[in-house]
């Protein structure tokens, strides 16, 4: 399962820029990677793990701006088409799961 965090935060004042940076650093510290500007993603092994990280995102919300959280399956994530100009690029792969026997 993948969690996508999409945000549109103001940067018109010094304090707003600090809030933006704080929120972005919080996402990186919690294992999210930048997919695009203001779009961060993270893979989760379970819905329970996703819920924990979504709660952390919610607790770190800045005072102003808009943040959206989307959860999609590995299969849905694999259907994303990525283009750089006219060239198509492959989508990031889900990390391999640990297996215990």
PDB file of C-alpha atoms in Angstrom:
ATOM      1  CA  UNK A   1       0.000   0.000   0.000  1.00  0.00           C
ATOM      2  CA  UNK A   2       1.164   3.505  -0.828  1.00  0.00           C
ATOM      3  CA  UNK A   3       0.338   6.769   0.901  1.00  0.00           C
ATOM      4  CA  UNK A   4       0.560   9.981  -1.083  1.00  0.00           C
ATOM      5  CA  UNK A   5       0.624  13.351   0.664  1.00  0.00           C
ATOM      6  CA  UNK A   6      -0.247  16.300  -1.558  1.00  0.00           C
ATOM      7  CA  UNK A   7       0.001  19.792  -0.142  1.00  0.00           C
ATOM      8  CA  UNK A   8      -0.385  23.414  -1.110  1.00  0.00           C
ATOM      9  CA  UNK A   9       1.033  25.577   1.638  1.00  0.00           C
ATOM     10  CA  UNK A  10       1.494  29.347   1.596  1.00  0.00           C
ATOM     11  CA  UNK A  11       5.021  30.755   1.413  1.00  0.00           C
ATOM     12  CA  UNK A  12       4.191  34.458   1.366  1.00  0.00           C
ATOM     13  CA  UNK A  13       5.664  35.282   4.788  1.00  0.00           C
ATOM     14  CA  UNK A  14       8.788  34.235   6.640  1.00  0.00           C
ATOM     15  CA  UNK A  15       6.714  32.270   9.182  1.00  0.00           C
ATOM     16  CA  UNK A  16       4.760  30.526   6.412  1.00  0.00           C
ATOM     17  CA  UNK A  17       8.021  29.467   4.739  1.00  0.00           C
ATOM     18  CA  UNK A  18       9.227  28.074   8.071  1.00  0.00           C
ATOM     19  CA  UNK A  19       5.971  26.108   8.442  1.00  0.00           C
ATOM     20  CA  UNK A  20       6.369  24.769   4.895  1.00  0.00           C
ATOM     21  CA  UNK A  21       9.949  23.682   5.570  1.00  0.00           C
ATOM     22  CA  UNK A  22       9.022  22.148   8.935  1.00  0.00           C
ATOM     23  CA  UNK A  23       6.214  20.114   7.364  1.00  0.00           C
ATOM     24  CA  UNK A  24       8.383  18.947   4.448  1.00  0.00           C
ATOM     25  CA  UNK A  25      11.202  17.907   6.794  1.00  0.00           C
ATOM     26  CA  UNK A  26       8.683  16.052   8.971  1.00  0.00           C
ATOM     27  CA  UNK A  27       7.590  14.025   5.933  1.00  0.00           C
ATOM     28  CA  UNK A  28      11.188  13.189   5.005  1.00  0.00           C
ATOM     29  CA  UNK A  29      12.017  12.214   8.603  1.00  0.00           C
ATOM     30  CA  UNK A  30       9.055   9.822   8.591  1.00  0.00           C
ATOM     31  CA  UNK A  31      10.146   7.939   5.489  1.00  0.00           C
ATOM     32  CA  UNK A  32       8.321   9.835   2.754  1.00  0.00           C
ATOM     33  CA  UNK A  33      10.156  10.628  -0.472  1.00  0.00           C
ATOM     34  CA  UNK A  34       9.450  13.418  -2.894  1.00  0.00           C
ATOM     35  CA  UNK A  35       7.494  12.246  -5.934  1.00  0.00           C
ATOM     36  CA  UNK A  36       7.027  15.778  -7.311  1.00  0.00           C
ATOM     37  CA  UNK A  37       7.090  19.219  -5.747  1.00  0.00           C
ATOM     38  CA  UNK A  38       4.551  19.160  -2.907  1.00  0.00           C
ATOM     39  CA  UNK A  39       3.762  15.472  -3.529  1.00  0.00           C
ATOM     40  CA  UNK A  40       5.395  12.930  -1.233  1.00  0.00           C
ATOM     41  CA  UNK A  41       4.976   9.160  -1.134  1.00  0.00           C
ATOM     42  CA  UNK A  42       5.669   6.295   1.226  1.00  0.00           C
ATOM     43  CA  UNK A  43       5.206   2.540   0.963  1.00  0.00           C
ATOM     44  CA  UNK A  44       3.554   0.680   3.835  1.00  0.00           C
ATOM     45  CA  UNK A  45       3.507  -3.034   4.516  1.00  0.00           C
ATOM     46  CA  UNK A  46       0.029  -2.878   6.087  1.00  0.00           C
ATOM     47  CA  UNK A  47      -2.983  -0.644   6.584  1.00  0.00           C
ATOM     48  CA  UNK A  48      -2.127  -0.422  10.287  1.00  0.00           C
ATOM     49  CA  UNK A  49       1.328   0.953   9.474  1.00  0.00           C
ATOM     50  CA  UNK A  50      -0.221   3.417   7.023  1.00  0.00           C
ATOM     51  CA  UNK A  51      -2.654   4.612   9.708  1.00  0.00           C
ATOM     52  CA  UNK A  52       0.252   5.341  12.073  1.00  0.00           C
ATOM     53  CA  UNK A  53       2.022   7.486   9.484  1.00  0.00           C
ATOM     54  CA  UNK A  54      -1.165   9.271   8.438  1.00  0.00           C
ATOM     55  CA  UNK A  55      -1.745  10.181  12.086  1.00  0.00           C
ATOM     56  CA  UNK A  56       1.792  11.589  12.231  1.00  0.00           C
ATOM     57  CA  UNK A  57       1.091  13.685   9.136  1.00  0.00           C
ATOM     58  CA  UNK A  58      -2.123  14.945  10.716  1.00  0.00           C
ATOM     59  CA  UNK A  59      -0.287  15.896  13.921  1.00  0.00           C
ATOM     60  CA  UNK A  60       2.304  17.868  11.935  1.00  0.00           C
ATOM     61  CA  UNK A  61      -0.155  19.922   9.861  1.00  0.00           C
ATOM     62  CA  UNK A  62       0.736  23.591   9.602  1.00  0.00           C
ATOM     63  CA  UNK A  63      -1.748  26.238  10.682  1.00  0.00           C
ATOM     64  CA  UNK A  64      -2.620  27.279   7.120  1.00  0.00           C
ATOM     65  CA  UNK A  65      -2.764  25.631   3.706  1.00  0.00           C
ATOM     66  CA  UNK A  66      -4.239  22.467   2.248  1.00  0.00           C
ATOM     67  CA  UNK A  67      -2.985  18.904   2.735  1.00  0.00           C
ATOM     68  CA  UNK A  68      -4.535  15.816   1.145  1.00  0.00           C
ATOM     69  CA  UNK A  69      -3.672  12.197   1.908  1.00  0.00           C
ATOM     70  CA  UNK A  70      -4.427   9.418  -0.587  1.00  0.00           C
ATOM     71  CA  UNK A  71      -3.928   5.688  -0.079  1.00  0.00           C
ATOM     72  CA  UNK A  72      -3.570   3.391  -3.078  1.00  0.00           C
ATOM     73  CA  UNK A  73      -2.681  -0.255  -3.534  1.00  0.00           C
ATOM     74  CA  UNK A  74       0.534  -1.537  -5.087  1.00  0.00           C
ATOM     75  CA  UNK A  75      -1.455  -2.565  -8.169  1.00  0.00           C
ATOM     76  CA  UNK A  76      -2.927   0.925  -8.569  1.00  0.00           C
ATOM     77  CA  UNK A  77       0.487   2.502  -8.019  1.00  0.00           C
ATOM     78  CA  UNK A  78       1.938   0.256 -10.710  1.00  0.00           C
ATOM     79  CA  UNK A  79      -0.567   1.645 -13.229  1.00  0.00           C
ATOM     80  CA  UNK A  80       0.740   5.205 -12.877  1.00  0.00           C
ATOM     81  CA  UNK A  81       2.196   6.477 -16.138  1.00  0.00           C
ATOM     82  CA  UNK A  82       5.124   8.868 -15.801  1.00  0.00           C
ATOM     83  CA  UNK A  83       6.238  11.086 -18.689  1.00  0.00           C
ATOM     84  CA  UNK A  84       9.232  13.369 -19.047  1.00  0.00           C
ATOM     85  CA  UNK A  85       8.386  15.348 -22.146  1.00  0.00           C
ATOM     86  CA  UNK A  86       7.656  12.776 -24.853  1.00  0.00           C
ATOM     87  CA  UNK A  87       9.650  10.037 -23.091  1.00  0.00           C
ATOM     88  CA  UNK A  88       7.931   7.541 -20.824  1.00  0.00           C
ATOM     89  CA  UNK A  89       9.702   6.535 -17.624  1.00  0.00           C
ATOM     90  CA  UNK A  90       9.032   3.515 -15.428  1.00  0.00           C
ATOM     91  CA  UNK A  91       7.258   3.901 -12.095  1.00  0.00           C
ATOM     92  CA  UNK A  92       9.073   3.378  -8.794  1.00  0.00           C
ATOM     93  CA  UNK A  93       8.821  -0.200  -7.551  1.00  0.00           C
ATOM     94  CA  UNK A  94       7.513  -1.173  -4.141  1.00  0.00           C
ATOM     95  CA  UNK A  95      10.257  -2.218  -1.746  1.00  0.00           C
ATOM     96  CA  UNK A  96      10.569  -5.952  -1.310  1.00  0.00           C
ATOM     97  CA  UNK A  97       8.942  -7.404   1.779  1.00  0.00           C
ATOM     98  CA  UNK A  98      10.878  -9.179   4.493  1.00  0.00           C
ATOM     99  CA  UNK A  99      10.192 -12.878   4.624  1.00  0.00           C
ATOM    100  CA  UNK A 100      10.569 -15.037   7.715  1.00  0.00           C
ATOM    101  CA  UNK A 101      10.421 -18.800   7.541  1.00  0.00           C
TER     102      UNK A 101
END
